[in-house]
Coordinates of C-alpha atoms and ligand atoms in Angstrom, one line a residue:
M175 CA 7.6 -9.7 -10.1
M176 CA 4.2 -10.9 -9.8
N177 CA 1.6 -8.7 -7.4
Q178 CA 1.3 -11.5 -5.6
P179 CA -1.4 -10.6 -3.1
S180 CA -4.2 -10.2 -5.8
A181 CA -3.1 -14.1 -6.3
V182 CA -4.0 -14.4 -2.9
L183 CA -7.0 -12.6 -3.2
L184 CA -7.9 -14.6 -6.3
T185 CA -6.6 -18.1 -4.9
S186 CA -8.5 -17.5 -2.0
A187 CA -12.1 -16.7 -3.8
L188 CA -11.1 -20.2 -5.6
L189 CA -11.1 -21.6 -2.9
S190 CA -13.7 -24.1 -1.5
L191 CA -14.2 -24.5 1.8
G192 CA -14.0 -28.3 3.8
A193 CA -11.9 -28.3 7.2
A194 CA -14.0 -26.6 10.0
L195 CA -13.7 -23.7 11.6
H196 CA -13.3 -23.4 16.1
H197 CA -14.4 -21.1 18.0
P198 CA -14.0 -22.1 20.5
G199 CA -15.4 -26.1 20.1
P200 CA -15.1 -29.8 20.4
P201 CA -12.4 -30.7 18.1
I202 CA -13.4 -33.0 14.8
D203 CA -11.6 -36.3 16.4
N204 CA -8.2 -37.0 19.0
R205 CA -6.2 -35.4 15.7
A206 CA -7.7 -32.0 15.9
A207 CA -7.6 -32.2 19.6
A208 CA -3.7 -32.0 19.6
R209 CA -3.0 -28.6 20.2
A210 CA 0.3 -27.3 18.0
A211 CA 3.1 -25.2 20.0
T212 CA 4.6 -22.2 19.3
N213 CA 7.7 -23.1 17.2
D214 CA 10.4 -21.0 17.5
N215 CA 13.1 -22.0 15.7
R216 CA 15.5 -22.3 18.5
R217 CA 15.4 -25.7 18.8
P218 CA 17.1 -27.9 15.5
A219 CA 15.5 -30.8 15.1
G220 CA 16.6 -34.1 15.1
S221 CA 19.2 -36.0 16.2
L222 CA 22.6 -34.9 14.7
R223 CA 25.1 -38.5 15.6
N224 CA 28.6 -38.4 13.2
G225 CA 27.8 -35.8 10.7
K226 CA 25.0 -37.6 10.4
L227 CA 21.3 -36.0 10.9
E228 CA 18.2 -38.4 11.8
L229 CA 14.9 -36.4 11.6
K230 CA 11.2 -38.3 11.9
L231 CA 8.5 -35.9 10.4
D232 CA 4.5 -36.7 10.5
I233 CA 2.0 -34.3 8.7
V234 CA -0.8 -34.6 11.2
T235 CA -3.8 -32.2 12.7
A236 CA -3.4 -30.3 14.8
Q237 CA -5.2 -27.1 17.0
W238 CA -3.5 -23.6 16.3
F239 CA -4.1 -21.3 17.7
P240 CA -2.3 -17.8 15.6
E241 CA -3.0 -15.1 18.6
N242 CA -3.2 -15.5 22.6
D243 CA -2.8 -19.2 24.0
S244 CA -6.2 -19.4 24.8
G245 CA -7.5 -17.5 22.3
P246 CA -8.9 -18.1 18.8
S247 CA -7.6 -21.9 17.8
I248 CA -8.3 -23.4 14.2
A249 CA -6.9 -26.8 12.4
M250 CA -5.1 -26.6 10.7
E251 CA -2.2 -29.1 9.3
A252 CA 1.4 -29.2 11.2
F253 CA 4.9 -31.2 10.6
A254 CA 5.5 -32.9 13.9
E255 CA 8.3 -34.3 15.1
Q256 CA 8.6 -38.9 15.9
G257 CA 7.6 -38.1 19.6
R258 CA 7.1 -34.4 20.3
E259 CA 3.7 -32.0 20.1
P260 CA 2.9 -30.9 16.5
E261 CA 4.8 -27.9 15.7
V262 CA 4.3 -24.2 13.4
P263 CA 5.8 -23.6 11.9
G264 CA 7.6 -27.5 10.8
P265 CA 10.0 -27.6 12.8
M266 CA 13.4 -26.9 12.0
I267 CA 16.4 -29.0 10.0
R268 CA 19.6 -27.2 11.4
V269 CA 23.2 -28.6 10.0
P270 CA 26.7 -27.6 10.1
E271 CA 28.0 -28.6 6.0
G272 CA 29.5 -31.9 4.4
T273 CA 26.5 -33.3 7.5
E274 CA 23.4 -35.9 5.2
V275 CA 20.3 -35.9 6.6
H276 CA 17.9 -39.0 6.8
V277 CA 13.7 -38.1 6.9
T278 CA 11.0 -40.9 7.2
L279 CA 8.5 -38.9 6.8
H280 CA 4.5 -40.4 7.7
N281 CA 0.9 -38.3 6.2
S282 CA -0.6 -38.5 9.4
L283 CA -4.3 -37.0 6.6
D284 CA -6.5 -39.4 4.6
K285 CA -4.9 -36.6 1.7
E286 CA -2.0 -37.0 0.2
A287 CA 0.6 -35.0 1.1
L288 CA 3.4 -33.5 -1.5
V289 CA 6.2 -32.3 0.8
R290 CA 8.6 -29.8 -0.6
G291 CA 12.6 -29.6 0.0
F292 CA 13.9 -32.3 1.1
H293 CA 17.5 -32.0 -1.3
T294 CA 20.9 -30.8 -2.1
R295 CA 21.4 -27.1 -1.5
P296 CA 21.9 -25.5 -4.1
A297 CA 19.2 -27.3 -6.7
T298 CA 17.4 -25.8 -9.6
S299 CA 14.1 -27.2 -9.2
D300 CA 12.7 -29.7 -6.8
A301 CA 9.9 -33.0 -7.7
G302 CA 9.2 -33.3 -4.7
I303 CA 7.6 -36.5 -3.2
R304 CA 4.4 -37.1 -3.3
I305 CA 2.4 -38.9 0.5
P306 CA -0.4 -41.2 0.1
A307 CA -2.8 -41.0 2.9
D308 CA -1.0 -42.9 6.0
G309 CA 1.8 -43.6 3.8
T310 CA 5.5 -42.4 4.5
R311 CA 8.7 -42.3 2.2
E312 CA 12.8 -42.1 3.2
V313 CA 15.0 -39.7 1.8
T314 CA 18.2 -39.4 2.4
F315 CA 20.9 -36.5 0.8
Q316 CA 24.0 -34.0 2.0
A317 CA 23.0 -31.2 3.1
G318 CA 24.8 -28.9 0.8
A319 CA 25.7 -25.6 0.2
P320 CA 26.1 -23.0 3.7
G321 CA 23.0 -20.5 3.7
T322 CA 18.9 -19.8 4.8
Y323 CA 16.2 -22.6 3.3
F324 CA 13.2 -24.6 4.2
Y325 CA 11.4 -27.2 3.4
W326 CA 6.2 -26.7 2.6
A327 CA 3.9 -29.0 2.1
T328 CA 0.2 -28.5 0.3
T329 CA -2.4 -31.8 0.6
T330 CA -4.2 -28.9 -1.8
N331 CA -1.6 -29.3 -4.8
K332 CA -0.8 -26.1 -5.1
P333 CA 2.3 -24.4 -5.6
L334 CA 3.5 -21.6 -3.0
L335 CA 2.3 -18.3 -4.5
Y336 CA -1.6 -20.3 -3.4
R337 CA -0.8 -22.7 -0.6
V338 CA -3.3 -20.6 1.8
D339 CA -5.0 -23.0 2.9
H340 CA -5.1 -26.1 5.7
D341 CA -1.9 -26.8 4.3
S342 CA -0.6 -23.2 5.0
Q343 CA 1.6 -23.9 7.7
L344 CA 3.4 -27.2 6.9
S345 CA 6.7 -24.8 6.4
G346 CA 9.7 -25.2 8.0
A347 CA 13.3 -23.7 8.0
F348 CA 16.4 -25.2 6.5
I349 CA 19.3 -23.6 7.9
V350 CA 22.8 -24.9 7.0
D351 CA 25.8 -23.6 8.5
P352 CA 29.3 -23.4 7.7
A353 CA 31.3 -26.1 8.7
G354 CA 33.9 -26.0 11.5
A355 CA 32.8 -22.4 14.0
P356 CA 29.9 -22.5 15.7
P357 CA 27.2 -21.6 14.4
P358 CA 26.1 -18.1 14.5
N359 CA 24.4 -15.9 17.5
D360 CA 21.3 -15.6 14.7
R361 CA 17.2 -16.2 14.9
V362 CA 15.1 -17.5 12.1
F363 CA 11.9 -16.1 10.9
V364 CA 9.1 -18.1 9.2
I365 CA 6.1 -15.8 7.7
G366 CA 2.9 -17.6 7.2
L367 CA -0.1 -16.6 5.5
F368 CA -3.8 -18.3 5.8
S369 CA -6.5 -16.8 4.0
E370 CA -10.2 -18.1 3.4
D371 CA -12.9 -17.1 2.0
K372 CA -16.9 -18.5 2.9
D373 CA -18.2 -16.8 1.2
S374 CA -18.0 -17.2 -2.1
A375 CA -17.3 -21.4 -1.2
A376 CA -20.9 -20.7 -1.2
G377 CA -22.2 -18.5 -4.1
G378 CA -21.4 -14.6 -2.4
P379 CA -19.3 -11.7 -2.7
P380 CA -15.4 -12.3 -1.7
R381 CA -14.7 -12.0 2.0
P382 CA -10.8 -13.1 2.2
R383 CA -9.7 -12.4 5.7
E384 CA -6.4 -13.3 6.8
V385 CA -4.0 -13.5 9.2
A386 CA -0.4 -12.8 8.4
V387 CA 2.8 -15.0 11.4
F388 CA 5.8 -14.6 12.0
N389 CA 6.8 -17.9 13.8
G390 CA 3.0 -19.3 14.2
K391 CA 2.5 -16.2 16.3
S392 CA 0.8 -12.8 15.5
W393 CA 1.1 -9.7 17.1
P394 CA 0.7 -8.6 19.2
H395 CA 1.8 -12.5 20.0
S396 CA 4.5 -12.6 18.5
E397 CA 7.9 -12.5 19.5
R398 CA 9.3 -9.4 21.7
F399 CA 12.7 -8.2 22.1
T400 CA 14.8 -7.0 24.6
F401 CA 19.2 -5.0 23.2
T402 CA 21.1 -3.1 24.2
E403 CA 22.4 -0.4 22.4
G404 CA 24.5 -0.6 19.7
D405 CA 24.3 -4.8 19.9
T406 CA 24.3 -6.3 17.0
V407 CA 21.2 -8.9 15.4
R408 CA 21.7 -10.9 12.8
W409 CA 17.6 -12.1 11.6
R410 CA 17.5 -14.7 9.4
I411 CA 14.2 -14.2 7.7
I412 CA 12.0 -17.4 5.3
D413 CA 8.8 -15.8 3.1
A414 CA 6.9 -19.6 3.1
S415 CA 4.3 -17.8 3.0
A416 CA 2.0 -17.1 0.3
A417 CA 2.4 -13.1 -0.8
P418 CA 5.1 -10.7 -0.6
H419 CA 5.7 -8.6 2.6
P420 CA 8.0 -5.5 1.9
M421 CA 9.8 -5.8 5.9
H422 CA 10.3 -2.7 7.5
L423 CA 12.8 -2.3 10.4
H424 CA 11.4 1.7 12.5
G425 CA 14.2 2.7 14.2
F426 CA 17.5 2.5 11.7
Y427 CA 19.0 0.2 8.3
F428 CA 19.9 -2.7 8.0
E429 CA 22.5 -4.5 6.1
V430 CA 21.4 -7.4 4.5
Q431 CA 23.7 -10.7 3.8
R432 CA 22.3 -13.0 2.3
S433 CA 19.3 -13.8 -0.5
G434 CA 18.1 -16.4 -0.8
S435 CA 14.9 -19.7 -1.7
A436 CA 14.1 -22.7 -1.0
L437 CA 16.0 -23.7 -3.5
A438 CA 19.2 -21.8 -2.5
D439 CA 21.2 -18.7 -0.9
S440 CA 23.8 -17.0 -2.1
T441 CA 25.8 -13.7 -0.8
L442 CA 24.4 -10.4 -1.3
P443 CA 26.8 -9.7 -4.8
P444 CA 28.9 -5.9 -3.8
T445 CA 27.4 -4.1 -6.7
A446 CA 23.9 -5.2 -5.2
I447 CA 21.9 -2.4 -2.4
S448 CA 22.2 -4.0 0.6
R449 CA 20.8 -1.1 2.9
A450 CA 17.4 -1.0 3.8
N451 CA 14.7 -0.1 5.9
T452 CA 13.1 -1.1 3.8
R453 CA 13.3 -4.7 1.8
L454 CA 10.5 -6.5 -0.3
L455 CA 10.7 -10.5 0.2
T456 CA 9.0 -11.6 -2.5
S457 CA 6.2 -15.3 -1.9
G458 CA 9.8 -18.3 -1.2
S459 CA 12.4 -16.0 -1.2
T460 CA 14.8 -15.5 2.1
M461 CA 17.3 -13.0 3.5
A462 CA 19.8 -13.1 6.0
I463 CA 19.8 -9.5 7.5
R464 CA 22.2 -8.3 10.4
Y465 CA 21.5 -4.6 12.0
V466 CA 22.9 -2.7 14.7
A467 CA 20.3 -1.3 17.4
E468 CA 21.5 1.5 17.4
R469 CA 19.8 3.9 19.0
P470 CA 17.3 3.3 22.8
G471 CA 13.6 2.9 23.3
N472 CA 10.6 0.9 20.9
W473 CA 10.9 0.4 17.1
L474 CA 9.1 -2.0 15.0
F475 CA 10.5 -4.7 11.9
H476 CA 7.0 -4.9 10.4
C477 CA 5.5 -6.3 6.7
H478 CA 4.0 -2.4 5.0
L479 CA 1.6 -4.3 3.4
A480 CA -1.7 -2.4 4.8
L481 CA -3.7 -6.0 5.6
H482 CA -0.2 -7.6 7.2
V483 CA -0.4 -5.4 10.7
D484 CA -3.9 -4.7 10.6
G485 CA -6.2 -5.4 13.7
K486 CA -8.8 -7.4 11.4
S487 CA -6.2 -10.0 10.6
K488 CA -7.4 -11.6 13.3
L489 CA -8.7 -15.2 13.4
A490 CA -12.1 -14.8 14.7
N491 CA -13.1 -12.5 12.3
I492 CA -11.9 -16.1 10.0
I493 CA -14.3 -17.4 11.7
R494 CA -17.1 -15.4 12.0
V495 CA -16.5 -14.3 9.2
R496 CA -17.3 -10.4 9.6
P497 CA -18.6 -8.2 7.5
W498 CA -16.2 -5.3 7.0
E499 CA -17.9 -2.4 7.5
D500 CA -18.6 -4.3 11.3
M501 CA -14.9 -4.8 10.8
E502 CA -14.3 -1.3 10.3
R503 CA -17.3 0.3 13.1
E504 CA -15.1 -2.0 16.2
H505 CA -11.8 -0.7 15.0
A506 CA -12.6 2.9 14.7
H507 CA -13.6 2.4 18.9
M508 CA -10.4 0.8 19.8
H509 CA -8.5 2.2 21.9
H510 CA -5.3 2.6 20.0
G511 CA -2.3 1.2 20.7
I512 CA -0.3 -1.8 20.0
N513 CA -3.5 -3.6 19.4
E514 CA -5.2 -2.1 17.1
M515 CA -2.6 -3.7 14.9
A516 CA -2.1 -7.7 14.2
G517 CA -0.2 -9.9 12.1
L518 CA 3.4 -9.5 10.5
I519 CA 5.2 -7.2 13.6
L520 CA 8.3 -8.4 15.1
G521 CA 8.9 -5.6 19.2
I522 CA 11.9 -5.3 20.0
H523 CA 12.7 -2.5 23.4
V524 CA 16.2 -1.5 22.6
L525 CA 17.9 -0.5 26.5
P526 CA 20.1 2.6 26.6
R527 CA 23.9 2.3 27.3
G528 CA 24.8 5.8 28.6
D529 CA 23.4 9.2 28.6
H530 CA 22.2 11.3 26.5
Q531 CA 22.4 14.4 25.4
V532 CA 20.6 16.5 23.2
T533 CA 23.2 18.7 21.4
S534 CA 21.8 20.5 18.3
T535 CA 21.3 23.9 20.5
A536 CA 20.6 25.7 16.4
E537 CA 16.6 26.7 16.1
P538 CA 13.5 24.8 15.9
R539 CA 12.4 24.5 12.4
Q540 CA 8.8 24.9 12.8
L541 CA 5.5 23.4 11.4
R542 CA 2.2 22.9 12.0
L543 CA 0.3 19.9 10.1
L544 CA -2.9 19.6 10.5
V545 CA -5.1 15.7 9.3
Q546 CA -8.6 16.8 8.8
R547 CA -11.1 15.9 6.2
A548 CA -12.7 16.6 3.2
P549 CA -15.5 14.7 2.7
N550 CA -14.8 15.1 -1.5
G551 CA -11.8 14.5 -1.6
Y552 CA -11.2 11.7 -4.3
S553 CA -13.6 13.0 -7.0
H554 CA -16.4 10.8 -4.8
K555 CA -14.6 9.7 -2.4
P556 CA -13.9 11.3 1.5
A557 CA -10.0 12.5 1.6
I558 CA -8.8 12.0 5.2
G559 CA -4.9 13.7 5.3
F560 CA -2.3 16.6 5.9
V561 CA -2.6 20.5 5.2
L562 CA 0.5 23.0 6.0
Q563 CA -1.0 25.7 8.2
Q564 CA 0.3 29.2 7.1
G565 CA -0.8 32.1 8.4
A566 CA -4.0 31.5 8.9
E567 CA -6.5 28.8 10.0
P568 CA -6.5 26.3 6.7
K569 CA -10.9 25.6 5.9
K570 CA -12.2 22.6 7.7
D571 CA -12.1 20.8 5.2
S572 CA -8.9 21.9 3.5
V573 CA -7.0 18.7 2.2
M574 CA -3.6 18.8 0.3
L575 CA -3.1 14.6 -1.6
P576 CA -0.8 13.9 -1.2
G577 CA 1.0 15.6 2.3
P578 CA 2.7 18.8 1.6
T579 CA 6.5 17.8 1.1
L580 CA 8.0 18.3 4.2
V581 CA 12.4 19.7 3.5
L582 CA 14.1 19.4 6.1
E583 CA 18.0 20.0 6.9
R584 CA 20.1 17.1 8.4
G585 CA 21.2 18.1 11.6
R586 CA 18.9 21.4 12.5
P587 CA 15.8 20.4 15.4
A588 CA 12.6 20.0 13.8
R589 CA 9.3 20.5 16.4
I590 CA 5.8 19.5 13.7
T591 CA 3.2 20.0 15.8
I592 CA 0.0 18.0 14.5
V593 CA -3.4 18.7 15.4
N594 CA -6.2 16.2 14.3
K595 CA -8.9 17.3 13.5
L596 CA -10.3 14.0 12.2
D597 CA -13.4 12.1 14.0
L598 CA -10.6 9.2 13.6
A599 CA -7.7 8.8 16.2
T600 CA -4.2 9.4 14.2
A601 CA -0.1 9.0 15.2
V602 CA 2.5 10.0 12.5
H603 CA 4.8 8.0 11.4
W604 CA 7.8 9.5 10.1
H605 CA 9.4 6.9 7.9
G606 CA 13.2 5.8 7.3
M607 CA 14.2 8.8 9.5
E608 CA 16.5 7.7 12.4
I609 CA 15.4 10.4 14.8
E610 CA 14.2 9.2 18.4
S611 CA 12.3 6.6 19.0
Y612 CA 9.4 9.2 21.0
P613 CA 8.4 10.8 18.2
D614 CA 8.6 8.5 16.2
G615 CA 4.3 7.3 15.6
V616 CA 3.6 4.3 16.8
A617 CA 0.8 4.5 19.4
G618 CA 0.8 2.8 22.0
W619 CA 4.6 1.9 21.7
S620 CA 7.2 4.3 19.9
G621 CA 8.8 5.7 23.2
M622 CA 10.8 3.9 26.3
A623 CA 9.0 2.8 29.5
G624 CA 7.6 5.6 31.7
K625 CA 6.7 8.1 28.5
I626 CA 5.2 6.1 25.5
A627 CA 3.4 8.0 22.8
P628 CA -0.4 7.7 22.5
A629 CA -2.3 8.5 19.7
I630 CA -3.5 11.2 18.8
E631 CA -7.2 11.2 19.9
P632 CA -10.1 14.4 17.9
N633 CA -9.2 17.5 18.6
D634 CA -6.3 16.8 19.5
S635 CA -1.7 17.2 18.6
F636 CA 1.1 15.5 19.0
I637 CA 4.3 17.6 19.3
A638 CA 7.0 15.4 17.2
E639 CA 10.2 16.8 17.7
F640 CA 14.1 15.6 16.3
T641 CA 16.3 16.0 14.6
P642 CA 16.8 14.7 11.1
P643 CA 20.7 13.2 11.3
R644 CA 20.7 12.1 6.7
A645 CA 20.1 13.9 4.1
G646 CA 17.3 12.1 1.9
T647 CA 14.5 10.8 0.4
F648 CA 11.9 10.1 3.3
V649 CA 8.4 9.7 4.1
Y650 CA 5.7 10.4 6.7
H651 CA 2.6 8.9 7.4
S652 CA 0.2 7.7 9.2
H653 CA 0.5 4.3 11.0
I654 CA -2.8 3.8 11.8
N655 CA -5.4 1.7 10.4
E656 CA -4.0 2.3 6.6
L657 CA -6.1 1.0 4.9
T658 CA -8.1 3.7 5.6
Q659 CA -6.1 6.6 6.9
T660 CA -2.7 6.2 4.6
N661 CA -5.0 4.7 1.4
S662 CA -6.5 8.2 1.8
G663 CA -4.0 10.4 1.8
M664 CA -2.4 10.7 4.7
Y665 CA 0.5 10.0 3.2
G666 CA 3.8 13.1 2.3
A667 CA 7.1 13.0 0.9
L668 CA 10.4 14.0 3.1
I669 CA 13.2 15.3 1.5
V670 CA 15.8 16.9 4.3
T671 CA 18.4 18.0 2.9
D672 CA 22.8 19.1 3.3
S673 CA 25.5 20.6 0.9
A674 CA 25.7 17.5 -1.3
H675 CA 22.2 16.8 -0.8
P676 CA 19.9 20.4 -1.8
Y677 CA 16.7 20.6 -2.5
D678 CA 16.3 21.9 -6.1
P679 CA 13.2 21.5 -7.4
R680 CA 13.9 22.5 -11.1
V681 CA 16.3 19.4 -11.0
D682 CA 14.5 17.4 -7.9
K683 CA 11.2 15.9 -8.4
I684 CA 9.5 12.7 -6.6
V685 CA 7.3 10.8 -8.2
L686 CA 5.4 9.3 -5.1
V687 CA 2.7 6.7 -5.5
G688 CA 0.4 6.2 -3.2
G689 CA -3.3 5.2 -2.2
A690 CA -6.5 6.7 -4.1
G691 CA -8.9 6.4 -1.4
P692 CA -10.1 4.2 1.0
G693 CA -9.1 1.1 0.5
N694 CA -10.0 -2.6 2.1
V695 CA -9.2 -5.9 1.9
E696 CA -12.5 -6.9 -0.8
S697 CA -11.4 -3.8 -3.0
R698 CA -7.8 -2.3 -3.2
S699 CA -7.3 1.6 -3.5
T700 CA -6.4 2.1 -6.6
G701 CA -3.1 3.9 -6.9
V702 CA -2.3 7.6 -7.9
I703 CA 0.9 9.0 -8.6
N704 CA 1.9 13.2 -7.0
G705 CA -2.0 13.0 -5.9
V706 CA -3.3 12.5 -9.7
V707 CA -4.2 9.5 -11.9
N708 CA -2.8 11.3 -15.6
P709 CA 0.8 13.3 -13.6
Q710 CA 3.1 14.5 -16.1
L711 CA 6.4 15.4 -16.3
E712 CA 8.1 18.1 -18.4
L713 CA 11.9 17.7 -18.3
E714 CA 14.8 19.2 -20.1
A715 CA 17.1 17.8 -23.4
G716 CA 20.5 17.4 -21.2
T717 CA 19.9 18.3 -17.7
T718 CA 20.5 15.9 -15.9
Y719 CA 17.1 14.7 -12.6
R720 CA 17.8 13.4 -9.4
L721 CA 14.2 11.3 -9.8
R722 CA 12.5 9.8 -5.6
L723 CA 10.9 7.4 -6.5
I724 CA 8.5 6.4 -2.8
Q725 CA 5.5 3.7 -3.2
I726 CA 4.1 4.4 0.4
H727 CA 1.0 1.8 -1.5
P728 CA 0.0 0.2 1.4
Q729 CA -1.4 -3.1 -0.9
A730 CA 0.4 -2.7 -3.6
V731 CA 4.6 -3.6 -4.7
V732 CA 4.9 -1.5 -7.4
I733 CA 6.6 -1.6 -10.8
F734 CA 8.6 1.5 -12.4
R735 CA 9.4 1.5 -15.7
L736 CA 11.2 4.9 -17.3
G737 CA 11.0 5.1 -21.6
T738 CA 8.8 4.9 -24.7
D739 CA 7.0 1.9 -26.0
S740 CA 9.2 0.1 -27.5
T741 CA 12.8 0.9 -25.5
T742 CA 14.0 1.5 -21.7
A743 CA 15.5 4.3 -20.5
R744 CA 18.6 4.0 -18.5
W745 CA 19.6 6.0 -15.2
T746 CA 21.5 5.5 -12.5
P747 CA 20.6 4.9 -8.2
V748 CA 21.7 7.3 -5.9
A749 CA 20.2 6.6 -3.0
K750 CA 17.6 4.0 -1.5
D751 CA 15.3 4.1 1.8
G752 CA 17.1 7.9 2.2
A753 CA 21.0 6.2 2.3
D754 CA 23.3 7.0 -0.3
L755 CA 24.8 4.6 -2.0
P756 CA 28.3 3.7 -2.2
T757 CA 30.5 4.3 -5.6
Q758 CA 29.8 0.3 -6.7
Q759 CA 26.3 -0.4 -6.2
S760 CA 25.8 3.4 -7.4
T761 CA 25.9 2.1 -11.8
E762 CA 23.8 3.1 -14.6
R763 CA 21.4 1.4 -15.8
A764 CA 18.3 -0.3 -17.1
A765 CA 15.4 2.0 -15.4
W766 CA 13.2 0.1 -13.8
V767 CA 12.3 -1.1 -10.3
T768 CA 10.1 -3.3 -8.6
M769 CA 9.1 -1.5 -4.8
G770 CA 6.9 -2.9 -2.3
A771 CA 5.2 -0.4 -0.1
G772 CA 7.5 1.9 2.2
E773 CA 10.3 1.9 -0.1
T774 CA 12.2 4.8 -2.0
G775 CA 15.0 5.6 -4.0
D776 CA 16.9 9.0 -6.1
F777 CA 18.1 7.7 -9.7
L778 CA 19.9 9.9 -11.6
Y779 CA 18.0 10.4 -15.6
T780 CA 19.7 12.1 -17.7
P781 CA 17.0 12.7 -21.0
D782 CA 19.5 12.8 -23.8
K783 CA 17.0 14.2 -26.6
P784 CA 13.5 15.8 -26.5
G785 CA 11.0 13.9 -27.0
L786 CA 7.8 11.7 -25.1
Q787 CA 8.6 9.5 -22.0
K788 CA 6.6 7.3 -19.4
L789 CA 7.0 6.2 -16.0
Q790 CA 4.9 3.5 -15.6
A791 CA 3.6 2.9 -11.9
Q792 CA 2.1 -0.6 -12.7
V793 CA 0.7 -3.4 -10.0
R794 CA 0.2 -6.6 -12.0
I795 CA -3.2 -8.8 -11.6
A796 CA -4.3 -6.1 -8.8
G797 CA -5.2 -3.9 -12.6
W798 CA -4.0 -0.4 -11.9
Q799 CA -1.1 1.3 -13.5
V800 CA -0.3 5.1 -13.7
P801 CA 1.3 6.2 -15.8
M802 CA 3.3 9.0 -15.8
L803 CA 4.1 11.6 -19.4
I804 CA 6.7 13.0 -19.5
V805 CA 7.7 15.6 -22.2
V806 CA 11.6 16.1 -23.0
R807 CA 12.2 19.9 -23.8
P808 CA 15.1 21.1 -26.7
K809 CA 17.7 22.0 -24.7
R810 CA 16.6 25.8 -23.9
V811 CA 20.0 27.4 -25.6
A812 CA 21.7 30.4 -23.8
Q813 CA 20.3 33.9 -25.2
R814 CA 23.3 35.5 -26.2
Ligands
CU1195 CU1 2.9 -8.8 4.8

């Protein structure tokens, strides 16, 4: 799989920009005066009669408001259903299986548009339909097989992977429901990504800026949901953007039921790993997920790439092309709460059903975690990270890179005091843990009305109390300004044990990929494994090891491959995101896996003979890779 964010970066650096930006200001012409409505994908477009859908779509220019409805806006290209205002994302086509679809497409722009997605599913390719300026084309086709699909257009003649310009919101959901049943009670989300780099067009250094949206809106202006504990939620997510998005759900797992693309969609086979709290959605792919809102409180569903949830990824910062340092300075003084983030985030409130009693009477495990800064933690770059206090207070500049491995027991309460010794506010998220909302680590959000967790201000502390309900491989990390904080070292492995899941460092090997110093959009943080660029592991032939892979680099999609230069080893996945896999998904296979930020995976591996192996962690295009050298020793012969 490609590491698409760098493709975005590269492309945006090559784009030349002609369209006018408005903040606010007079519209360029009358077309630009039309305001793009936010489409929440609840209204099927067109008119459906006697098994036939009639739909008239126009491509127009419209003023898009990705944040506040009275906030900054920009002239974008958008789809409009005839007789209605333009919409971002485009009008949703939703029909039962067996429907004949007749679409009249008009292009009101003064340039050619290439439109894709108006064809029968499944399909193996789609040549698209070219519509000249002011041209009209008609197309009739059978909707085809049920699934989650989308249609989209480009006016810059780009493949989806490179479509980030003013045509980047020309996307619409296309849902085909099974025949003979009422449409399921679900919701549909189209992901959009607008990216621009003004300076490089003028020959200056690249300064790409991005705005990422769910159904046309960026957090905290995206939709929020209120469920009651125990409710089942069904969502369809469509990545119609040029980037991959590792989608993470706080508080509970989701089950991936279907996985697809613009062309085809299918249920997951029983052997495919389907349960996750983080799943990588690549550019152009779709997924249908289901989850039970199991515990009360405030939760998030969000992309785990830092830039797609960063408060600096706002339209105003694209329009003003502000230097990164300015944005950082402003960010540092922001009141930390939900406004500190922006982009691909959906808020979830779960109301309690009945009483909640804390049942465990076990003595809590007490830990004291300090968050500190080491000025030269990464040779020449400052590190921000954790240090575990054992006895006397650690030195002011001591930081563990990565953070200490925390080993907790399933069912035993943990009481972790986080002491913030930084001059920045912070918050710590126990990623993947099915715990109460209050200690979940989203400042200004976690908890419930009346008791919302604050950010941990400088010299302040926070006590996270929770009881891990499941044994497995998890990770903890900063949930504030991750480009700086998580990239700079605020991450560590979190292992929960029980009798069936012991943690024995002789056979349990943590492979933790994270950032190697502060990153930003102009220069991404490079990566390290277990805090170093040249990690080594010593194993013994014939012994079975549990490799606990954790990917928490917030700017990377990492491909792991274990083997020699010429051969790929075999391993057996046994857990994903901390949850054990069902037997039919836990089968031996070639030892490689792609992981987005926030994913973990446990793999059993038995080196069969002595020699050198390598576990390569590689990021395509972005240009860093970390090889972990594995020295396999001969099996020790038992002494007589
Ligand atoms: Cu993302």
